[in-house]
Coordinates of C-alpha atoms in Angstrom, one line a residue:
Chain W
M1 CA 0.0 0.0 0.0
A2 CA 1.5 3.3 -1.0
E3 CA 1.8 6.3 1.3
F4 CA -0.9 8.2 -0.6
S5 CA -3.5 5.4 -0.3
L6 CA -2.7 5.1 3.3
I7 CA -3.4 8.8 3.8
D8 CA -6.6 8.5 1.8
R9 CA -7.6 5.6 4.0
I10 CA -7.2 7.8 7.1
R11 CA -8.7 10.9 5.5
A12 CA -11.8 9.0 4.6
R13 CA -12.5 8.7 8.3
T14 CA -12.2 12.3 9.3
A15 CA -15.2 14.3 10.3
A16 CA -16.0 17.9 9.2
R17 CA -15.9 21.2 11.2
A18 CA -17.2 24.5 10.0
D19 CA -14.0 26.2 11.0
I20 CA -11.9 24.1 8.7
A21 CA -11.4 26.0 5.4
L22 CA -9.1 23.3 4.0
G23 CA -8.3 19.9 5.5
I24 CA -6.0 17.1 4.6
G25 CA -4.7 17.2 1.1
D26 CA -2.7 20.4 0.5
D27 CA 0.7 21.5 1.8
A28 CA -1.0 22.6 5.0
A29 CA -4.5 22.9 6.5
L30 CA -6.4 26.3 6.7
L31 CA -8.3 26.9 9.9
Q32 CA -10.4 29.8 11.2
P33 CA -9.9 30.2 14.9
Q34 CA -12.8 31.6 16.8
A35 CA -12.4 35.4 17.2
G36 CA -11.0 36.4 20.6
L37 CA -10.1 33.0 21.9
Q38 CA -6.7 31.7 22.8
L39 CA -5.2 28.8 21.0
V40 CA -4.1 25.8 23.3
V41 CA -1.5 23.5 21.8
T42 CA 0.1 20.3 23.0
A43 CA 2.1 17.5 21.5
D44 CA 2.7 13.9 22.8
T45 CA 4.3 10.9 21.3
L46 CA 3.8 7.2 21.9
N47 CA 6.5 4.7 20.9
S48 CA 6.0 1.0 20.7
G49 CA 7.7 -0.9 23.5
V50 CA 8.2 2.3 25.5
H51 CA 4.7 3.7 25.9
F52 CA 2.7 0.6 25.2
P53 CA 3.4 -3.1 24.9
P54 CA 4.3 -4.1 21.4
E55 CA 1.3 -6.5 21.2
T56 CA -1.2 -3.8 22.0
P57 CA -4.2 -4.0 19.6
A58 CA -4.1 -1.3 16.9
A59 CA -7.5 0.1 18.0
D60 CA -6.2 0.6 21.5
I61 CA -3.0 2.3 20.2
G62 CA -5.2 4.7 18.1
W63 CA -7.4 5.5 21.1
K64 CA -4.5 6.1 23.5
T65 CA -2.5 8.2 20.9
L66 CA -5.3 10.7 20.9
A67 CA -6.3 10.3 24.5
V68 CA -3.0 11.4 26.0
N69 CA -3.2 14.6 24.0
L70 CA -6.8 15.3 24.8
S71 CA -5.9 14.8 28.4
D72 CA -3.4 17.7 28.1
L73 CA -6.1 19.9 26.6
A74 CA -8.4 18.9 29.4
A75 CA -5.8 19.9 32.0
M76 CA -5.8 23.4 30.5
G77 CA -9.7 23.6 30.5
A78 CA -9.6 23.8 26.7
Q79 CA -12.2 22.9 24.1
P80 CA -10.6 20.5 21.6
A81 CA -10.7 21.5 17.9
W82 CA -8.1 20.1 15.6
C83 CA -5.1 17.7 15.6
T84 CA -2.2 16.5 13.4
L85 CA -0.9 12.9 13.4
A86 CA 2.6 11.8 12.5
L87 CA 2.4 8.0 12.0
S88 CA 5.6 6.0 11.6
L89 CA 4.9 2.4 10.5
P90 CA 7.3 -0.5 9.9
D91 CA 5.1 -1.6 7.1
A92 CA 1.7 -0.5 5.8
Q93 CA -0.9 -3.1 6.6
E94 CA -4.5 -2.2 5.8
D95 CA -5.9 -4.1 8.7
W96 CA -3.6 -2.3 11.2
V97 CA -4.4 1.1 9.8
D98 CA -8.1 0.4 9.8
G99 CA -7.9 -0.8 13.4
F100 CA -5.8 2.2 14.5
A101 CA -8.4 4.5 12.8
D102 CA -11.3 2.7 14.7
G103 CA -9.8 3.7 18.0
F104 CA -8.5 7.1 17.0
F105 CA -11.7 8.3 15.4
A106 CA -14.0 6.8 18.0
L107 CA -12.4 9.2 20.5
A108 CA -11.9 12.0 18.1
D109 CA -15.6 12.0 17.1
A110 CA -16.8 11.8 20.7
H111 CA -14.9 15.1 21.4
G112 CA -15.4 16.9 18.2
I113 CA -11.7 17.1 17.4
V114 CA -10.8 16.7 13.7
L115 CA -7.6 15.5 12.1
I116 CA -6.4 18.2 9.7
G117 CA -3.0 16.9 8.6
G118 CA -0.1 14.8 9.3
D119 CA 2.5 12.5 7.8
T120 CA 2.9 8.8 7.3
T121 CA 6.5 7.5 7.1
R122 CA 8.2 4.2 7.2
G123 CA 10.0 3.5 10.4
P124 CA 9.6 1.9 13.9
L125 CA 6.0 2.2 15.1
S126 CA 5.7 5.6 16.6
L127 CA 2.8 8.0 16.9
S128 CA 3.0 11.7 17.5
V129 CA -0.1 14.0 17.8
T130 CA -0.2 17.8 18.1
A131 CA -3.6 18.7 19.4
M132 CA -5.1 22.2 19.3
G133 CA -8.0 23.6 21.3
Q134 CA -9.4 26.9 22.2
V135 CA -10.1 28.8 25.5
T136 CA -11.2 32.2 26.6
P137 CA -8.1 34.3 27.3
G138 CA -7.3 34.4 31.0
T139 CA -9.3 31.3 31.9
A140 CA -7.0 28.5 31.2
L141 CA -6.1 26.2 34.0
R142 CA -2.3 26.7 34.4
R143 CA 0.2 24.8 36.6
D144 CA 1.4 28.1 38.1
A145 CA -1.8 29.3 39.6
A146 CA -2.2 27.2 42.8
Q147 CA -2.7 29.3 45.9
I148 CA -1.9 28.5 49.5
G149 CA -5.0 27.2 51.2
D150 CA -6.4 25.6 48.1
D151 CA -7.8 22.1 48.3
I152 CA -6.1 19.5 46.1
W153 CA -8.5 17.2 44.2
V154 CA -8.2 14.3 41.8
S155 CA -10.7 12.8 39.5
G156 CA -11.6 9.1 39.1
T157 CA -9.2 6.5 40.6
L158 CA -5.4 6.4 40.5
G159 CA -2.9 3.6 40.1
D160 CA -5.0 1.4 37.8
A161 CA -2.8 1.8 34.8
A162 CA 0.4 1.2 36.6
I163 CA -1.0 -2.0 38.2
A164 CA -2.1 -3.2 34.8
L165 CA 1.3 -2.5 33.3
R166 CA 3.0 -4.4 36.1
A167 CA 0.6 -7.3 35.6
W168 CA 1.5 -7.3 31.9
Q169 CA 5.2 -7.2 32.7
G170 CA 4.6 -10.2 35.2
G171 CA 2.8 -12.2 32.5
T172 CA -0.6 -12.2 34.3
L173 CA -2.4 -9.7 32.0
D174 CA -2.8 -10.0 28.2
V175 CA -3.1 -6.5 26.7
R176 CA -4.8 -8.0 23.7
G177 CA -7.8 -8.7 26.0
P178 CA -10.6 -8.8 26.7
A179 CA -9.9 -10.6 30.0
E180 CA -12.5 -13.0 31.4
D181 CA -12.0 -11.7 34.9
A182 CA -14.0 -8.4 35.1
Q183 CA -11.5 -6.8 37.4
V184 CA -8.6 -7.6 35.3
E185 CA -10.5 -6.3 32.3
H186 CA -11.2 -3.1 34.2
L187 CA -7.4 -2.6 34.8
R188 CA -6.5 -3.5 31.2
L189 CA -8.9 -0.9 29.8
R190 CA -7.6 1.7 32.2
L191 CA -4.2 1.1 30.6
A192 CA -5.3 0.6 27.0
R193 CA -8.2 3.1 26.8
P194 CA -7.7 6.0 29.2
T195 CA -10.5 8.5 29.4
P196 CA -9.4 12.1 28.9
R197 CA -11.3 14.3 31.3
V198 CA -12.3 16.9 28.8
A199 CA -15.7 17.8 30.2
L200 CA -14.3 18.0 33.6
G201 CA -11.5 20.3 32.5
R202 CA -14.0 22.7 30.7
A203 CA -16.3 22.7 33.8
L204 CA -13.4 23.5 36.1
V205 CA -12.8 26.8 34.4
G206 CA -13.8 29.4 37.0
L207 CA -13.7 26.8 39.8
A208 CA -10.1 25.6 39.9
H209 CA -7.0 27.6 40.2
A210 CA -4.4 25.1 38.8
A211 CA -4.6 21.8 37.1
V212 CA -2.4 19.1 35.6
D213 CA -3.1 15.7 34.1
V214 CA -1.7 12.6 35.9
S215 CA 0.5 11.1 33.3
D216 CA 3.9 10.7 35.1
G217 CA 2.4 9.8 38.6
L218 CA 0.6 11.9 41.1
L219 CA 3.7 12.9 43.1
A220 CA 5.5 14.0 40.0
D221 CA 2.6 15.8 38.4
L222 CA 1.4 17.5 41.5
G223 CA 5.1 18.4 42.0
H224 CA 5.0 20.3 38.8
I225 CA 2.1 22.4 40.1
C226 CA 4.1 23.1 43.3
A227 CA 7.3 24.0 41.4
R228 CA 5.5 26.3 39.0
S229 CA 3.3 27.9 41.6
G230 CA 6.0 28.3 44.3
V231 CA 4.1 26.4 46.9
G232 CA 4.1 23.1 48.7
A233 CA 1.4 20.4 48.8
R234 CA 0.4 18.1 51.7
I235 CA -1.6 15.1 50.7
D236 CA -3.1 12.3 52.8
P237 CA -2.5 8.9 51.1
A238 CA -5.4 7.4 53.0
C239 CA -7.7 9.6 51.0
L240 CA -6.4 8.5 47.6
P241 CA -9.2 7.2 45.4
L242 CA -8.5 3.5 44.6
S243 CA -10.5 1.2 42.4
A244 CA -12.0 -2.0 43.8
A245 CA -10.1 -3.8 41.0
A246 CA -6.8 -2.3 42.2
R247 CA -7.4 -3.2 45.8
A248 CA -8.5 -6.7 45.0
R249 CA -5.5 -7.2 42.7
V250 CA -2.6 -6.0 44.8
G251 CA -4.0 -5.0 48.3
D252 CA -4.4 -1.6 49.8
T253 CA -0.8 -0.8 50.5
H254 CA 0.5 -1.5 47.0
A255 CA -2.6 0.1 45.4
R256 CA -1.9 3.3 47.3
D257 CA 1.7 3.2 46.2
A258 CA 0.6 2.8 42.6
A259 CA -1.7 5.7 43.1
L260 CA 1.1 7.9 44.3
R261 CA 3.8 6.9 41.9
G262 CA 2.2 5.2 39.0
G263 CA 1.7 7.1 35.8
D264 CA -0.6 6.7 32.7
D265 CA -4.0 7.2 34.6
Y266 CA -4.8 10.5 32.8
E267 CA -7.0 11.8 35.6
L268 CA -6.9 15.4 36.5
C269 CA -5.3 16.8 39.6
F270 CA -6.4 20.3 40.4
T271 CA -6.4 22.9 43.2
A272 CA -9.4 25.0 44.1
P273 CA -10.4 27.3 47.0
P274 CA -12.3 25.6 49.9
A275 CA -15.3 27.9 49.0
K276 CA -15.8 25.9 45.8
R277 CA -16.2 22.5 47.6
A278 CA -20.0 22.3 47.1
A279 CA -19.8 23.4 43.5
I280 CA -17.1 20.7 42.8
A281 CA -19.1 18.1 44.5
G282 CA -22.1 19.1 42.4
L283 CA -19.9 18.9 39.3
G284 CA -18.8 15.4 40.1
E285 CA -22.5 14.4 40.4
R286 CA -23.4 16.0 37.1
L287 CA -20.5 14.3 35.3
V288 CA -20.9 11.0 37.2
L289 CA -17.3 11.1 38.1
H290 CA -15.7 10.7 41.5
L291 CA -13.9 13.9 42.5
T292 CA -11.8 13.3 45.7
R293 CA -10.2 15.9 48.0
I294 CA -6.8 14.5 48.9
G295 CA -5.0 17.4 50.5
E296 CA -4.1 21.1 50.5
V297 CA -1.7 23.6 49.1
V298 CA 0.7 24.9 51.8
R299 CA 3.6 27.2 52.1
G300 CA 6.9 25.7 51.2
Q301 CA 7.9 23.5 48.3
G302 CA 7.4 19.9 47.2
V303 CA 4.8 17.3 47.9
V304 CA 4.5 15.8 51.4
A305 CA 2.6 12.6 51.6
D306 CA 1.7 11.1 55.0
G307 CA 3.9 13.6 56.8
S308 CA 7.3 12.7 55.2
E309 CA 8.8 14.7 52.5
S310 CA 8.6 12.8 49.3
G311 CA 11.6 12.7 47.0
T312 CA 9.9 10.7 44.4
T313 CA 9.5 12.3 41.0
G314 CA 7.6 9.5 39.3
Y315 CA 8.6 8.1 35.9
E316 CA 11.2 10.0 33.9
H317 CA 12.4 8.7 30.6
F318 CA 16.2 8.4 30.4
L319 CA 16.6 7.9 34.1
Chain E
M1 CA 20.3 13.0 31.4
A2 CA 16.6 12.9 32.5
E3 CA 13.8 13.9 30.2
F4 CA 13.2 17.1 32.1
S5 CA 16.7 18.4 31.8
L6 CA 16.6 17.5 28.2
I7 CA 13.5 19.7 27.8
D8 CA 15.1 22.4 29.9
R9 CA 18.1 22.3 27.5
I10 CA 15.9 22.8 24.6
R11 CA 13.6 25.4 26.2
A12 CA 16.6 27.6 27.1
R13 CA 17.2 28.0 23.4
T14 CA 13.6 29.3 22.5
A15 CA 13.0 32.9 21.6
A16 CA 10.0 35.0 22.6
R17 CA 7.0 36.2 20.7
A18 CA 4.5 38.7 22.0
D19 CA 1.6 36.4 21.0
I20 CA 2.7 33.5 23.2
A21 CA 0.9 33.8 26.5
L22 CA 2.4 30.6 27.9
G23 CA 5.2 28.6 26.3
I24 CA 6.9 25.3 27.1
G25 CA 6.4 24.1 30.7
D26 CA 2.6 23.5 31.2
D27 CA 0.3 20.8 29.9
A28 CA -0.1 22.9 26.7
A29 CA 0.9 26.3 25.3
L30 CA -1.4 29.3 25.2
L31 CA -1.2 31.4 22.0
Q32 CA -3.1 34.5 20.9
P33 CA -3.7 34.2 17.1
Q34 CA -3.9 37.5 15.3
A35 CA -7.5 38.6 14.9
G36 CA -9.0 37.8 11.5
L37 CA -6.2 35.7 10.2
Q38 CA -6.5 32.0 9.3
L39 CA -4.3 29.5 10.9
V40 CA -2.1 27.4 8.6
V41 CA -0.9 24.0 10.1
T42 CA 1.3 21.3 8.7
A43 CA 3.2 18.3 10.1
D44 CA 6.2 16.4 8.8
T45 CA 8.4 13.7 10.2
L46 CA 12.0 12.7 9.5
N47 CA 13.2 9.3 10.5
S48 CA 16.9 8.3 10.7
G49 CA 17.8 6.0 7.8
V50 CA 14.7 6.9 5.9
H51 CA 14.8 10.6 5.5
F52 CA 18.4 11.2 6.2
P53 CA 21.6 9.1 6.3
P54 CA 22.2 7.9 9.9
E55 CA 25.5 9.6 10.1
T56 CA 24.1 13.1 9.3
P57 CA 25.4 15.6 11.8
A58 CA 23.0 16.6 14.5
A59 CA 22.9 20.3 13.5
D60 CA 21.9 19.4 9.9
I61 CA 19.1 17.1 11.2
G62 CA 17.9 20.0 13.4
W63 CA 17.9 22.3 10.5
K64 CA 16.2 20.0 8.1
T65 CA 13.5 18.9 10.6
L66 CA 12.3 22.5 10.7
A67 CA 13.1 23.3 7.1
V68 CA 10.8 20.7 5.6
N69 CA 7.9 22.1 7.7
L70 CA 8.7 25.8 6.9
S71 CA 8.7 24.7 3.3
D72 CA 5.1 23.6 3.6
L73 CA 4.1 26.9 5.2
A74 CA 5.9 28.7 2.4
A75 CA 4.0 26.8 -0.2
M76 CA 0.8 28.1 1.4
G77 CA 2.0 31.7 1.5
A78 CA 1.9 31.7 5.3
Q79 CA 3.8 33.7 7.8
P80 CA 5.4 31.2 10.3
A81 CA 4.5 31.6 13.9
W82 CA 4.9 28.6 16.2
C83 CA 5.8 24.9 16.2
T84 CA 5.9 21.8 18.3
L85 CA 8.7 19.2 18.2
A86 CA 8.4 15.5 19.0
L87 CA 11.8 14.1 19.5
S88 CA 12.5 10.4 19.8
L89 CA 16.1 9.6 20.8
P90 CA 17.8 6.3 21.4
D91 CA 19.7 7.8 24.2
A92 CA 20.1 11.4 25.6
Q93 CA 23.5 12.8 24.7
E94 CA 24.0 16.4 25.6
D95 CA 26.3 17.0 22.7
W96 CA 23.8 15.6 20.2
V97 CA 20.9 17.6 21.7
D98 CA 23.0 20.8 21.6
G99 CA 24.0 20.2 18.0
F100 CA 20.5 19.5 17.0
A101 CA 19.4 22.7 18.7
D102 CA 22.1 24.7 16.9
G103 CA 20.6 23.8 13.6
F104 CA 17.0 23.9 14.6
F105 CA 17.1 27.3 16.3
A106 CA 19.3 28.9 13.7
L107 CA 16.6 28.4 11.2
A108 CA 13.7 29.1 13.7
D109 CA 15.2 32.4 14.7
A110 CA 15.8 33.4 11.1
H111 CA 12.1 33.0 10.4
G112 CA 10.6 34.2 13.7
I113 CA 9.0 30.8 14.4
V114 CA 9.1 29.8 18.1
L115 CA 9.0 26.3 19.6
I116 CA 6.0 26.3 22.0
G117 CA 5.8 22.6 23.0
G118 CA 6.6 19.0 22.3
D119 CA 7.7 15.8 23.8
T120 CA 11.0 13.9 24.2
T121 CA 10.8 10.1 24.3
R122 CA 13.2 7.2 24.2
G123 CA 13.1 5.4 20.9
P124 CA 14.7 5.2 17.4
L125 CA 15.8 8.6 16.2
S126 CA 12.7 10.3 14.8
L127 CA 11.7 13.9 14.6
S128 CA 8.1 15.2 14.0
V129 CA 7.3 18.9 13.8
T130 CA 3.9 20.5 13.6
A131 CA 4.3 24.0 12.3
M132 CA 1.7 26.8 12.5
G133 CA 1.6 30.0 10.6
Q134 CA -1.0 32.7 9.7
V135 CA -2.4 34.0 6.5
T136 CA -5.2 36.5 5.5
P137 CA -8.3 34.5 4.7
G138 CA -8.8 33.7 1.1
T139 CA -5.2 34.5 0.1
A140 CA -3.5 31.2 0.8
L141 CA -1.7 29.5 -2.2
R142 CA -3.7 26.3 -2.5
R143 CA -3.0 23.3 -4.7
D144 CA -6.5 23.4 -6.2
A145 CA -6.3 26.9 -7.7
A146 CA -4.3 26.5 -10.9
Q147 CA -6.1 27.8 -14.0
I148 CA -5.7 26.8 -17.6
G149 CA -3.3 29.2 -19.3
D150 CA -1.2 29.8 -16.1
D151 CA 2.5 29.7 -16.4
I152 CA 4.3 27.1 -14.4
W153 CA 7.3 28.4 -12.4
V154 CA 9.9 26.9 -10.1
S155 CA 12.4 28.6 -7.7
G156 CA 16.1 27.9 -7.4
T157 CA 17.5 24.8 -9.0
L158 CA 16.1 21.2 -9.0
G159 CA 17.7 17.8 -8.6
D160 CA 20.6 18.8 -6.4
A161 CA 19.4 17.0 -3.3
A162 CA 18.7 13.8 -5.2
I163 CA 22.1 13.9 -6.8
A164 CA 23.7 14.4 -3.4
L165 CA 21.7 11.5 -2.0
R166 CA 22.8 9.2 -4.8
A167 CA 26.4 10.2 -4.4
W168 CA 26.2 9.4 -0.7
Q169 CA 24.6 6.0 -1.5
G170 CA 27.5 5.4 -4.0
G171 CA 30.1 6.2 -1.4
T172 CA 31.3 9.4 -3.1
L173 CA 29.8 12.0 -0.8
D174 CA 30.3 12.2 3.0
V175 CA 27.2 13.8 4.5
R176 CA 29.3 14.7 7.6
G177 CA 31.1 17.3 5.3
P178 CA 32.3 19.8 4.6
A179 CA 33.6 18.5 1.3
E180 CA 36.9 19.9 -0.1
D181 CA 35.4 20.2 -3.5
A182 CA 33.2 23.3 -3.7
Q183 CA 30.7 21.6 -6.1
V184 CA 30.3 18.5 -3.9
E185 CA 29.9 20.8 -0.9
H186 CA 27.2 22.7 -2.7
L187 CA 25.3 19.5 -3.4
R188 CA 25.8 18.2 0.2
L189 CA 24.4 21.4 1.6
R190 CA 21.4 21.2 -0.7
L191 CA 20.6 17.9 0.8
A192 CA 21.5 18.7 4.4
R193 CA 20.4 22.3 4.7
P194 CA 17.5 23.0 2.4
T195 CA 16.3 26.6 2.2
P196 CA 12.6 26.9 2.8
R197 CA 11.3 29.6 0.5
V198 CA 9.3 31.5 3.1
A199 CA 9.8 35.0 1.7
L200 CA 9.0 33.8 -1.8
G201 CA 5.8 32.2 -0.6
R202 CA 4.7 35.3 1.2
A203 CA 5.4 37.5 -1.8
L204 CA 3.5 35.2 -4.2
V205 CA 0.3 35.9 -2.4
G206 CA -1.7 38.0 -4.9
L207 CA 0.6 36.9 -7.8
A208 CA 0.4 33.1 -8.0
H209 CA -2.8 31.0 -8.2
A210 CA -1.5 27.6 -6.9
A211 CA 1.7 26.4 -5.2
V212 CA 3.3 23.3 -3.9
D213 CA 6.7 22.6 -2.5
V214 CA 9.0 20.1 -4.3
S215 CA 9.6 17.4 -1.7
D216 CA 8.6 14.3 -3.6
G217 CA 9.9 15.3 -7.0
L218 CA 8.7 17.9 -9.5
L219 CA 6.5 15.4 -11.5
A220 CA 4.8 14.1 -8.4
D221 CA 4.3 17.5 -6.8
L222 CA 3.2 19.3 -9.9
G223 CA 0.9 16.3 -10.4
H224 CA -0.7 17.1 -7.0
I225 CA -1.6 20.6 -8.3
C226 CA -3.0 19.1 -11.5
A227 CA -5.1 16.5 -9.7
R228 CA -6.5 19.0 -7.2
S229 CA -7.1 21.7 -9.8
G230 CA -8.6 19.4 -12.4
V231 CA -6.1 20.4 -15.0
G232 CA -3.0 19.2 -16.9
A233 CA 0.5 20.6 -17.1
R234 CA 2.9 20.7 -20.0
I235 CA 6.5 21.3 -19.1
D236 CA 9.7 21.6 -21.1
P237 CA 12.5 19.7 -19.6
A238 CA 15.1 21.8 -21.4
C239 CA 13.9 24.8 -19.3
L240 CA 14.5 23.1 -16.0
P241 CA 16.9 25.1 -13.8
L242 CA 20.0 23.0 -13.0
S243 CA 22.9 23.9 -10.9
A244 CA 26.4 24.1 -12.3
A245 CA 27.3 21.5 -9.6
A246 CA 24.6 19.1 -10.7
R247 CA 25.6 19.4 -14.4
A248 CA 29.3 19.0 -13.6
R249 CA 28.7 16.0 -11.4
V250 CA 26.3 13.8 -13.5
G251 CA 26.0 15.6 -16.9
D252 CA 22.9 17.4 -18.3
T253 CA 20.8 14.3 -19.1
H254 CA 21.0 12.8 -15.6
A255 CA 20.8 16.2 -14.0
R256 CA 17.5 16.8 -15.9
D257 CA 16.2 13.5 -14.8
A258 CA 17.0 14.3 -11.2
A259 CA 15.3 17.6 -11.6
L260 CA 12.1 15.9 -12.8
R261 CA 12.0 13.0 -10.4
G262 CA 14.3 13.7 -7.5
G263 CA 12.8 14.9 -4.2
D264 CA 14.0 16.8 -1.2
D265 CA 14.8 20.1 -3.0
Y266 CA 12.1 22.1 -1.1
E267 CA 11.9 24.7 -3.9
L268 CA 8.4 26.1 -4.7
C269 CA 6.6 25.2 -7.9
F270 CA 3.7 27.6 -8.6
T271 CA 1.3 28.7 -11.3
A272 CA 0.5 32.3 -12.2
P273 CA -1.2 34.1 -15.0
P274 CA 1.0 35.3 -17.9
A275 CA 0.1 38.9 -17.0
K276 CA 2.2 38.5 -13.8
R277 CA 5.5 37.6 -15.6
A278 CA 7.1 41.0 -15.1
A279 CA 6.1 41.1 -11.5
I280 CA 7.5 37.7 -10.9
A281 CA 10.7 38.5 -12.6
G282 CA 11.0 41.6 -10.4
L283 CA 10.3 39.5 -7.4
G284 CA 13.1 37.1 -8.3
E285 CA 15.5 40.1 -8.5
R286 CA 14.4 41.4 -5.2
L287 CA 14.8 38.1 -3.4
V288 CA 18.0 37.3 -5.4
L289 CA 16.5 33.9 -6.3
H290 CA 16.2 32.4 -9.7
L291 CA 12.5 32.0 -10.8
T292 CA 12.2 29.9 -13.9
R293 CA 9.2 29.5 -16.2
I294 CA 9.1 25.8 -17.1
G295 CA 5.7 25.3 -18.8
E296 CA 2.0 26.0 -18.7
V297 CA -1.2 24.7 -17.3
V298 CA -3.4 23.0 -19.9
R299 CA -6.7 21.3 -20.3
G300 CA -6.6 17.6 -19.4
Q301 CA -4.9 15.8 -16.6
G302 CA -1.4 14.8 -15.5
V303 CA 2.0 16.2 -16.3
V304 CA 3.4 15.9 -19.7
A305 CA 7.2 16.5 -20.0
D306 CA 8.8 16.6 -23.4
G307 CA 5.6 15.7 -25.2
S308 CA 5.2 12.2 -23.7
E309 CA 2.7 11.5 -20.9
S310 CA 4.6 10.9 -17.7
G311 CA 3.4 8.1 -15.5
T312 CA 6.1 8.8 -12.9
T313 CA 4.8 9.9 -9.5
G314 CA 8.1 10.5 -7.8
Y315 CA 9.1 8.9 -4.5
E316 CA 6.4 7.3 -2.5
H317 CA 7.0 5.6 0.8
F318 CA 5.8 2.0 0.9
L319 CA 6.0 1.5 -2.8

């Protein structure tokens, strides 16, 4: 299959948006940003064997490739709009490309984000997305806006993806799924099909001060908020939201450790003034999403969990 | 070297722009597009061993990574603004990253395009850029706007990069350069350090109807204009602009073939009405850039060179 038919195959799956004057097929796309809004731009790459097990199904890879980028837009409170995709493939198999597109466009269509360009090249399997969204100027959820006295919140449950990854490494979880055991399948999906919290991010505009998505691990990502805001954080590990599947699989102690240090959950961690507690609780009910208060922003620096200064910085590539 | 210090090392090299509200360091960047303009977005990837010889110096890789994307913006007539970079590296060597940054930012700073985000991951050497520019609505140089009777023009000289690549494959050109022979060095630089024709693209707004950059080969790229515009093209191979170095190296016949079929030159091919000939000639003088009329847009389809229908479509990956 030639590069151009590969592109055609992907282009045939793209939806329309009124603000796209020219989509895939020219030297570049032409877009009409909404007057007065700021542009929000992020880029994330997934490499086979580094960011996902090599045997991961194509549809899951497609989903996750977009999900990790939508998660960054969510963490800014942005409304997703357009994206580009750089797809490096060792060979061009129609089945693989169609499967990839199934996952990618299922998530894209759900969030109204449209693929407007990209590149397909021959090479080791690697996927880079640049995602663009829009936000009213001055309202984005930045990492540098946490204030002393803010509550610290997280969405959903933490640690599931790390536990699933460890189970795969230990040979007790097949990423090709589905697993017969419902709890194992829950963990597998948390790793393979993370849910970007886009609606939450949008709704937090005006409620939250600072936000970050949990991709490298809670301690590391909350640490970014602390560093950029010039504050410290104190969290209570006993409050961390753990899934029933995580607790059943590895027990409370290990589940809590995975929640602190594990990455890849793509939940949002955000800070908000205590006066917003009722509004945030109401938001969680409206979105049918657990929002858990896990600590507070304090003077100082770094993240303190359980009273002891944490030196953990989560997962860094190249360490 | 950890991922974060790698990012810091790159971030330290980025310039400022008044329209960047928030650059590298958060979940996403915040940009303020100029009111009323359209956004122009393109994405291109370079993989080691596919798009450049593995022994290419880091600075040349940095330059070319950005150049191929600026070339796409140029082909739309856009003013460059911002870009993201996804950098996959097998290991994190400070020297390599600094060299890469030397080439990348030399070109970025020359064109006022600022890196506003990206990702560094461990993996086989691969570089993906998404470049963003701006253009007045309705003025972009599209592939679908060629008109019957238009002249067909190309900038600079064609075939140099393909001849350099073939010389490297044949063991007679060292991409690490510089070469002692001035003509060989000219060819090497045409491959390693292509010049995106940004000023030309900007100036062609209002003069040219359609444009494309020559990345896959003239026949293939002009073929894209024909296909999208629903027209044919007739070009005279005797008119093709060849460099003295190309002619000296492989002779006129092979140089002409390289000009027709070779990719990677990143010159612009554009169509314009005959009434604009004097203006285009004046533009070439002002930019000190050869602009050569090589044929005309005709009824029909496909590119005819030298009277015989050409079935060649240039270089396609996966063929």
